[in-house]
Tab-separated table of C-alpha atoms in Angstrom:
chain	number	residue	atom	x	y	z
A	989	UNK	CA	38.738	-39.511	37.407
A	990	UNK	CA	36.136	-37.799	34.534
A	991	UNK	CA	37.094	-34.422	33.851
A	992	UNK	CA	33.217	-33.670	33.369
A	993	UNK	CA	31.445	-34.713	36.294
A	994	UNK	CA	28.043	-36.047	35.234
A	995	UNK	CA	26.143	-32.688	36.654
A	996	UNK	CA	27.733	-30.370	35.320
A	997	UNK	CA	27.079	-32.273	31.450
A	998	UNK	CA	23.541	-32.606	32.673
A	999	UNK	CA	23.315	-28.941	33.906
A	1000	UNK	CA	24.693	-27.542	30.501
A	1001	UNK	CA	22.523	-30.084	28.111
A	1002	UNK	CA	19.280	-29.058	30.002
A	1003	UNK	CA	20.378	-25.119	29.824
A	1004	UNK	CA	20.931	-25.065	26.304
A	1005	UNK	CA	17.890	-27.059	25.416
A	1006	UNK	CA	15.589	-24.848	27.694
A	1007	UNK	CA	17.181	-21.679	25.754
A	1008	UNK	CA	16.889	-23.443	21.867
A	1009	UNK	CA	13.140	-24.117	23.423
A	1010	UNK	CA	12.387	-20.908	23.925
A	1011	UNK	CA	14.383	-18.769	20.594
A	1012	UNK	CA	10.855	-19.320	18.692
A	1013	UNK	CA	9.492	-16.899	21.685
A	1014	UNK	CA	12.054	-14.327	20.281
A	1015	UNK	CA	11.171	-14.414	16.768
A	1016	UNK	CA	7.357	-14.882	17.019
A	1017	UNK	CA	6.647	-11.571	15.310
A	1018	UNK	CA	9.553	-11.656	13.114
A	1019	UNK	CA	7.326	-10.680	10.089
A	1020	UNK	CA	10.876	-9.201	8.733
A	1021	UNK	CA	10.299	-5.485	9.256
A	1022	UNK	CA	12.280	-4.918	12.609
A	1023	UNK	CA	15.043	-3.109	11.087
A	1024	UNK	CA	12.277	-0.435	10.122
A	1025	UNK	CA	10.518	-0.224	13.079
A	1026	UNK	CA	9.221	3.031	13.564
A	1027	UNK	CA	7.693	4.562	17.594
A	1028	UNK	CA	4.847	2.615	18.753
A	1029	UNK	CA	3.926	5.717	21.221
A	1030	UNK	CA	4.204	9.171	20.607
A	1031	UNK	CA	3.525	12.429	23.038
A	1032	UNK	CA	0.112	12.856	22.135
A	1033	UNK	CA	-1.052	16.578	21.220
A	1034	UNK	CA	-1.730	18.345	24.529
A	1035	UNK	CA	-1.834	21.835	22.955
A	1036	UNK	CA	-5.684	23.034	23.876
A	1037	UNK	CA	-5.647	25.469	20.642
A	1038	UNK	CA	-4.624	22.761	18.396
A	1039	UNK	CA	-6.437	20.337	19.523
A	1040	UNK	CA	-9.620	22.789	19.325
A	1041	UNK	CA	-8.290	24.081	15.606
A	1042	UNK	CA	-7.198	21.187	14.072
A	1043	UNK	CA	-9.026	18.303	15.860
A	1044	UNK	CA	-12.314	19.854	15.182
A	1045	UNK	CA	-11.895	18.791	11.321
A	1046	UNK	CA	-9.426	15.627	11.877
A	1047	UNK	CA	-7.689	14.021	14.324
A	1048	UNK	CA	-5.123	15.782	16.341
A	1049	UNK	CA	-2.079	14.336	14.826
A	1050	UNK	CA	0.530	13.724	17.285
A	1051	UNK	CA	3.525	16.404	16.765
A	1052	UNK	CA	5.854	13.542	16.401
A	1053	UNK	CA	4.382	11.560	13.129
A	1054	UNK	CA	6.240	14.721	10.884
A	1055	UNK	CA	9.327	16.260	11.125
A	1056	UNK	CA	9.476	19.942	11.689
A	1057	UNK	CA	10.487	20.941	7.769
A	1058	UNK	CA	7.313	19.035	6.930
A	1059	UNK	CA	5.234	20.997	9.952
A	1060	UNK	CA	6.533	24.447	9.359
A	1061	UNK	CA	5.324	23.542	5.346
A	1062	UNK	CA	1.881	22.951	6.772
A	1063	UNK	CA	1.496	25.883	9.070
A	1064	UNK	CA	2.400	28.856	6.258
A	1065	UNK	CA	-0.644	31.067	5.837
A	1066	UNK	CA	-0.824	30.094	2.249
A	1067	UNK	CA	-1.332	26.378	3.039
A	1068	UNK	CA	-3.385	26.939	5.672
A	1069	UNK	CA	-5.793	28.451	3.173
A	1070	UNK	CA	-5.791	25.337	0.783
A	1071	UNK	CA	-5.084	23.467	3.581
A	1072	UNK	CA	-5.662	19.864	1.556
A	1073	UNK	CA	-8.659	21.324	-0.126
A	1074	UNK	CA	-10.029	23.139	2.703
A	1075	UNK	CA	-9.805	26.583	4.212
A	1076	UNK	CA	-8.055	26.056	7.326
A	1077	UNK	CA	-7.349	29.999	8.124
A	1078	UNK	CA	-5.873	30.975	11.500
A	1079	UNK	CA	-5.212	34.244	13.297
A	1080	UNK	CA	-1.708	35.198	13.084
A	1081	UNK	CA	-1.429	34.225	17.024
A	1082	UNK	CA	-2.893	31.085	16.607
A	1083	UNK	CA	-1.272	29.834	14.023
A	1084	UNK	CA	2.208	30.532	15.651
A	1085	UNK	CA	0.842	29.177	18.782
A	1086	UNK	CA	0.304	26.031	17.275
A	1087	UNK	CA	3.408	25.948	14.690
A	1088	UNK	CA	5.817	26.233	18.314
A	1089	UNK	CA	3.725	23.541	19.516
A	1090	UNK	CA	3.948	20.948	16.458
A	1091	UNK	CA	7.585	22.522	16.263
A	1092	UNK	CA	8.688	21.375	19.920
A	1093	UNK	CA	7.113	17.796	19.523
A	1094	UNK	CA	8.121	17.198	15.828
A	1095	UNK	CA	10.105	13.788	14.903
A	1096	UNK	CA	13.885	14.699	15.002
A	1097	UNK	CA	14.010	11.400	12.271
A	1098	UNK	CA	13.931	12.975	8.362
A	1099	UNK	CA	10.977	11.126	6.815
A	1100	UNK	CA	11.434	10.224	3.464
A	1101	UNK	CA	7.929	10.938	1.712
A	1102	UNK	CA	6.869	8.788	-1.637
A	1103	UNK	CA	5.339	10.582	-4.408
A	1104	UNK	CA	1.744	11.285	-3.714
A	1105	UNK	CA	0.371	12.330	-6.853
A	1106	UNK	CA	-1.976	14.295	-4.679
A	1107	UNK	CA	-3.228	17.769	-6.016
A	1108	UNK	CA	-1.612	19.462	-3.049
A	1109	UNK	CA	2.047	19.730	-2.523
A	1110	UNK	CA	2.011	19.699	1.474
A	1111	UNK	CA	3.517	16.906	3.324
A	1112	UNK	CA	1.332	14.111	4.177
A	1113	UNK	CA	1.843	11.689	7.247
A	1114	UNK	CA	0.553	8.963	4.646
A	1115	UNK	CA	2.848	9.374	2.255
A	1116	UNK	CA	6.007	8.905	4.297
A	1117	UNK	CA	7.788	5.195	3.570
A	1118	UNK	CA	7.477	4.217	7.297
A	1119	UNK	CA	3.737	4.833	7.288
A	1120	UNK	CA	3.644	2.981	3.518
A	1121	UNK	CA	5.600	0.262	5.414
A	1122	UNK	CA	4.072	-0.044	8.607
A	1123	UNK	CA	0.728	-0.426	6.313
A	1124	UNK	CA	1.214	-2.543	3.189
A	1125	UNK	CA	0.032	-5.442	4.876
A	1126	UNK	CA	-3.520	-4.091	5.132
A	1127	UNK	CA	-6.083	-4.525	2.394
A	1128	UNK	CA	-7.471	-1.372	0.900
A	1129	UNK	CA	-10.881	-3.028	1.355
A	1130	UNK	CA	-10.813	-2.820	5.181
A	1131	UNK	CA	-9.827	1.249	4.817
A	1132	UNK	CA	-10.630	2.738	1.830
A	1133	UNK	CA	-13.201	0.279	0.875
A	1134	UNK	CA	-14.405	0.360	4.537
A	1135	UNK	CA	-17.041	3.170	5.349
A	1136	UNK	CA	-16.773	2.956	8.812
A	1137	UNK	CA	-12.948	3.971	8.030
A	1138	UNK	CA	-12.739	5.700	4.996
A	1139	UNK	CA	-8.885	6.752	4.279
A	1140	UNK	CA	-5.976	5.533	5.571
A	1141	UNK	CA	-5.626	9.061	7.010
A	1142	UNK	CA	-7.966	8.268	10.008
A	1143	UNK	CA	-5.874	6.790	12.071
A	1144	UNK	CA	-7.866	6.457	14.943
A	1145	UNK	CA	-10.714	4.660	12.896
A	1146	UNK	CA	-8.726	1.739	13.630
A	1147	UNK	CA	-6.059	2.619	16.314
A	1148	UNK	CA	-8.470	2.700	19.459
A	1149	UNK	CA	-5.328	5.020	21.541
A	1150	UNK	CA	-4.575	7.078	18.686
A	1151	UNK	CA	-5.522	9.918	20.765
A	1152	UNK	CA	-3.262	8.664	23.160
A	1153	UNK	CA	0.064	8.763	21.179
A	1154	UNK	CA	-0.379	4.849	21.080
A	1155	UNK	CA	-0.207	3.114	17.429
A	1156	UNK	CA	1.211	-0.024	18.859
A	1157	UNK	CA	-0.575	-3.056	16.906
A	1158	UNK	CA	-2.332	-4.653	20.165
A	1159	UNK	CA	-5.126	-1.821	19.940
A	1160	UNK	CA	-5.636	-1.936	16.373
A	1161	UNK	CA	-8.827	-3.176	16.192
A	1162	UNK	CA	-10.825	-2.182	12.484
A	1163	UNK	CA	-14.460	-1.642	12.306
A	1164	UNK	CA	-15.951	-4.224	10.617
A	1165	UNK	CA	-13.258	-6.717	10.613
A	1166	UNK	CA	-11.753	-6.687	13.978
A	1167	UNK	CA	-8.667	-6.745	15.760
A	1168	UNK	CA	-5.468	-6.932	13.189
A	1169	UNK	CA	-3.321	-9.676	13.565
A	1170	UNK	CA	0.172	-9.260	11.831
């Protein structure tokens, strides 16, 4: 009598090769970077006086891409007036309107910023190591060499939902060269 019947040997040898078949779907974006993934989707900015104050001169960031040290930074009168180079002045009630707001939505994560070696001292979302590493793939020619995109501070130049809250690399898609393919 065989202790293995001949179905059961068949059954586990076609199993096993079906799943070693399909590991390569597993790893097929394993460009080494999971352990620093960072939110593909944030809450995108729904506040109607931020969006009006702040998205008339840039994108509405979503709340989420800083952490609230880094927002409340950003929001003091003082940096408002030299708000990177520009006067971004804001009635008292608008400005704490909108400092709740980024406040409330901020990333709960502590970003760890690299040095800038910009003029002004205020946080930047570009400057943070996940934005560094989510980018250092990309050649400087298709962003800062790229007039249709500029600095790597217009995010949606190239993220098509950035509006949305959605960075997630299917919808990257930069002017002049395309979609990005990691």
């Amino acid at each position: 009598m065989n202790p293995f019947p001949l179905k059961s040997v068949l059954t586990l040898l076609l199993t096993g090769t079906l799943a070693m078949g399909s590991a390569h779907i597993a790893f097929a974006d394993d460009d080494d970077d999971d352990w620093f993934e960072s939110p593909q989707t944030l809450a995108p900015p729904v506040n109607a006086t931020y969006n009006q104050e702040c998205g008339s001169c840039h994108m509405a960031y979503p709340p989420g891409l800083l952490p609230p040290q880094a927002w409340a930074q950003i929001m003091t009168p003082d940096a408002l007036t030299d708000h990177y180079g520009d006067d971004a002045g804001l009635s008292e009630e608008r400005r704490t309107e909108i400092s709740a707001f980024l406040q409330a939505g901020a990333s709960r994560v502590t970003l760890r910023m690299a040095p800038s070696g910009a003029v002004s001292g205020l946080p930047r979302i570009t400057d943070s190591i996940a934005f560094k590493h989510e980018h250092d793939e990309i050649p400087a020619r298709l962003v800062t060499g790229n007039p249709e995109v500029g600095r790597f501070s217009q995010c949606n130049a190239c993220h098509r939902k950035a509006a949305e809250g959605s960075y997630d690399e299917r919808w990257i898609d930069i002017p002049g060269h395309g979609p990005w393919k990691d």
